[in-house]
Amino acid sequence: MSALAPHASAAAARAGGRDGRDGTDGREEHAHHDEPNGPPERDGWSRADPWTRALRTGRGPLFLHRGDGWLLPLEVERWCAEPDAADLTVLARCRGSVLDIGCGPGRLVGSLAARGVPVLGIDVSAEAVRRTARSGGPALVRSVFDPLPGEGRWDTVLLMDGNIGIGGDPAALLARAAGVLAPHGVLLVEAAPHGVPRDLEEYLDVRLHDGAGAHGAPFPWARLGLAALVRLAEAAGLTAAATWTTAARTFAALTRTADGAGAA
């Protein structure tokens, strides 16, 4: 929640668009603050004071707040901690170069960088990118819908911690993720947790709320159960190569369909 270009080359640097400074060669690990021009998904996270405060302190409470009063607790402390047992099952499936979409405070990016894995985190929150950099991981302030370094060459792409909801349009997000993925790459996605209906497909307008009256601007979000995720992935030219649940968290490993088609 809310790098290194894969197969580093001058072409990969140019793939970042603009001035090419966000394509790196595997030796640099720094945050580059390139403000995104993406869709409304950035407004809720990058401009929400409760989120910035939570990132700075490393703790909640923090909630997604719907207009009817519904609250979804966000696991700020877990996101700001070291990778847990469920995270490790995801990290174990990472191969080659890794792009973490919505990297948040950077626990996964930092862990992969420490292992010498070529990795990049992107997040629309400048504070998230700063925290990722402090963890030792390279990151950019960038929307997934903006031009990205190394498009079509990332071996592994991550959508963890509910980030399938980015932009409130999972179908568009999956198609976009398929477009940045290498032909034989894998997209690792976290679905709604165990106990939530597998066919859940929920589209929301929410705000970030700290439980004490402070809230951010409204933004679109979505939640998908595992079955709904797999169905929408198939429409994006992806198939579920594996699914698993660890510590009540549910994941899918998505690869391109046999004919190699993937929506861009």
C-alpha positions in Angstrom: 0.0 0.0 0.0 1.0 2.4 -2.3 15.0 0.7 -8.7 16.4 -0.9 -11.1 15.1 -1.3 -14.6 15.2 -5.0 -15.5 17.9 -6.2 -17.7 19.5 -2.8 -17.3 20.4 -0.9 -20.4 20.2 2.5 -21.9 16.9 1.4 -23.5 15.6 0.6 -20.0 16.6 4.0 -18.8 14.7 5.6 -21.7 11.7 3.5 -20.9 11.2 5.6 -17.7 10.2 8.5 -19.9 10.9 12.1 -19.2 14.6 12.5 -18.6 15.7 8.9 -18.1 17.0 9.5 -14.6 14.8 6.8 -13.2 16.3 3.9 -15.2 19.3 2.5 -13.2 21.9 0.0 -13.8 21.6 -2.2 -10.7 24.2 -0.3 -8.7 22.2 2.7 -7.5 19.7 2.4 -4.7 17.9 5.7 -4.3 14.5 7.4 -4.3 13.6 9.6 -7.2 10.8 11.9 -6.6 9.1 12.2 -10.0 5.5 13.4 -9.4 3.0 11.2 -11.2 0.3 12.3 -13.6 -1.9 9.2 -13.1 -5.5 8.7 -12.4 -7.4 9.5 -9.2 -5.7 6.7 -7.2 -3.0 9.1 -6.3 -5.2 11.7 -4.7 -6.3 9.6 -1.7 -2.9 8.3 -0.8 -0.4 11.0 -1.7 -2.4 13.9 -0.3 -3.9 12.2 2.7 -2.4 13.6 6.0 -3.5 10.6 8.0 -1.5 8.3 5.7 1.6 10.5 5.8 1.4 10.7 9.6 1.0 6.9 9.8 4.1 6.4 7.6 6.1 8.8 9.7 5.3 7.2 13.0 5.0 3.6 11.7 1.7 3.0 13.5 -2.0 3.4 13.2 -4.8 3.5 13.8 -5.8 4.0 10.2 -8.9 3.0 8.3 -10.5 3.0 4.9 -13.8 4.9 5.6 -16.8 4.5 3.4 -19.6 7.1 3.4 -22.0 4.8 5.3 -19.7 4.5 8.2 -18.1 1.2 7.2 -14.4 1.0 8.4 -11.7 -1.3 7.2 -8.6 -1.3 9.5 -5.3 -0.9 7.7 -2.3 -2.9 9.0 0.2 0.0 9.2 2.4 -1.6 11.9 2.7 -4.8 9.8 3.5 -2.8 6.6 6.2 -0.9 8.5 7.8 -4.0 10.1 10.1 -6.6 8.6 8.4 -9.2 6.2 6.4 -11.7 8.1 5.8 -15.4 7.4 3.2 -14.7 4.7 5.4 -12.1 3.1 8.2 -14.7 2.9 6.1 -17.0 0.8 5.7 -14.2 -1.7 9.4 -13.3 -1.6 10.3 -16.9 -2.2 8.4 -16.8 -5.5 10.1 -13.7 -6.8 12.4 -14.4 -9.8 14.7 -12.1 -11.6 13.9 -8.4 -11.6 11.0 -7.3 -9.3 8.6 -4.3 -9.5 6.5 -3.6 -6.4 3.4 -1.6 -7.3 2.3 0.5 -4.3 5.3 -0.4 -2.3 4.2 1.6 0.7 7.0 1.9 3.4 9.1 -0.6 1.5 9.4 -3.7 3.6 9.4 -6.0 0.5 11.6 -3.8 -1.6 14.1 -3.4 1.2 14.2 -7.1 1.8 14.8 -7.9 -1.8 17.4 -5.2 -2.2 19.3 -6.6 0.8 19.4 -10.0 -1.0 20.9 -8.4 -4.1 17.7 -8.7 -6.2 17.2 -6.0 -8.8 14.0 -4.4 -7.5 12.1 -1.1 -7.8 9.2 0.1 -5.7 6.7 2.6 -7.0 4.2 4.5 -4.9 2.2 7.7 -5.2 3.2 8.8 -1.7 6.4 10.7 -1.4 6.6 9.8 2.3 6.3 6.1 1.3 9.2 6.4 -1.1 11.3 8.2 1.4 10.7 5.5 3.9 11.5 2.8 1.3 14.8 4.6 0.6 15.6 4.5 4.3 15.0 0.8 4.3 17.7 0.4 1.6 15.3 -0.1 -1.3 15.1 2.0 -4.5 11.8 3.6 -5.3 10.1 6.2 -7.4 7.1 8.5 -6.7 5.1 7.2 -9.6 1.6 6.0 -10.4 1.4 2.5 -12.0 -0.5 4.2 -14.8 2.4 6.5 -15.7 5.3 5.5 -17.9 7.5 3.1 -16.0 11.2 2.0 -16.4 11.6 -1.3 -18.2 8.0 -1.8 -19.3 7.5 -5.3 -20.6 10.7 -6.6 -19.0 9.9 -7.1 -15.3 10.2 -10.8 -14.4 8.1 -10.4 -11.2 5.4 -7.8 -10.4 3.9 -7.5 -7.0 0.4 -6.2 -6.0 0.4 -6.8 -2.2 -1.5 -5.5 0.8 -4.8 -4.9 -1.0 -3.2 -3.0 -3.8 -5.4 -4.8 -6.3 -7.8 -2.0 -5.3 -5.6 0.8 -6.7 -7.7 3.1 -8.9 -10.9 1.3 -8.1 -10.7 -0.6 -11.4 -9.0 -4.0 -10.9 -9.6 -5.0 -14.5 -7.7 -2.0 -15.7 -5.0 -2.5 -13.1 -4.5 -6.2 -14.1 -4.3 -5.2 -17.7 -1.7 -2.6 -16.9 0.3 -5.0 -14.8 0.3 -7.5 -17.6 1.7 -4.8 -19.8 4.8 -4.2 -17.7 5.4 -7.9 -17.1 8.0 -9.8 -19.1 6.5 -12.5 -21.5 7.4 -15.3 -19.1 7.1 -13.3 -15.9 4.8 -13.8 -12.9 2.3 -11.3 -11.3 2.0 -12.0 -7.6 -1.3 -10.6 -6.2 -2.9 -10.6 -2.8 -6.6 -11.1 -2.7 -9.0 -10.4 0.1 -8.1 -12.4 3.2 -9.3 -15.9 4.1 -12.9 -15.8 5.4 -14.0 -13.1 2.9 -16.3 -14.6 0.2 -14.2 -15.8 -2.7 -16.5 -14.2 -5.3 -16.3 -10.8 -3.5 -16.1 -8.0 -6.1 -16.6 -4.7 -4.3 -16.1 -1.2 -5.7 -15.9 1.6 -3.2 -15.4 5.3 -2.7 -13.4 5.7 0.5 -11.4 8.1 2.5 -8.4 7.4 4.8 -9.5 8.0 8.4 -7.4 8.0 11.6 -10.3 7.2 13.9 -10.0 10.6 15.6 -11.7 12.8 13.1 -8.9 13.5 10.6 -9.5 12.2 7.1 -8.1 12.4 3.5 -9.7 13.2 0.2 -12.1 10.6 -1.2 -10.7 8.2 -3.8 -11.9 5.0 -5.6 -10.9 1.6 -4.3 -11.8 -2.1 -4.8 -11.7 -5.4 -3.0 -11.6 -8.8 -4.7 -11.9 -12.3 -3.3 -9.8 -15.0 -4.9 -12.3 -16.3 -7.4 -13.2 -12.8 -8.6 -9.5 -12.0 -8.9 -8.8 -15.1 -11.0 -11.8 -14.3 -13.2 -10.7 -10.7 -13.9 -7.1 -11.9 -14.5 -8.3 -14.3 -17.2 -9.9 -11.3 -19.0 -6.5 -9.6 -18.9 -4.8 -12.6 -20.5 -3.5 -14.0 -17.3 -4.1 -17.4 -15.6 -3.6 -18.6 -12.1 -0.5 -20.8 -12.0 -0.9 -21.2 -8.2 -2.9 -19.9 -5.3 -2.2 -20.3 -1.6 -3.2 -19.0 1.9 -0.7 -18.3 4.7 -1.7 -16.8 8.1 -5.2 -16.0 6.7 -3.7 -14.0 3.8 -4.6 -15.3 0.3 -2.4 -14.9 -2.8 -2.3 -15.9 -6.5 0.6 -16.3 -8.9 -0.6 -15.1 -12.3 1.1 -15.8 -15.6 0.3 -15.1 -19.2 -2.1 -17.5 -20.9 -0.7 -20.3 -23.0 -1.1 -18.4 -26.3 1.1 -15.7 -24.8 -1.6 -13.0 -24.9 -1.8 -10.4 -22.3 -3.7 -7.2 -22.3 -1.5 -4.1 -22.4 
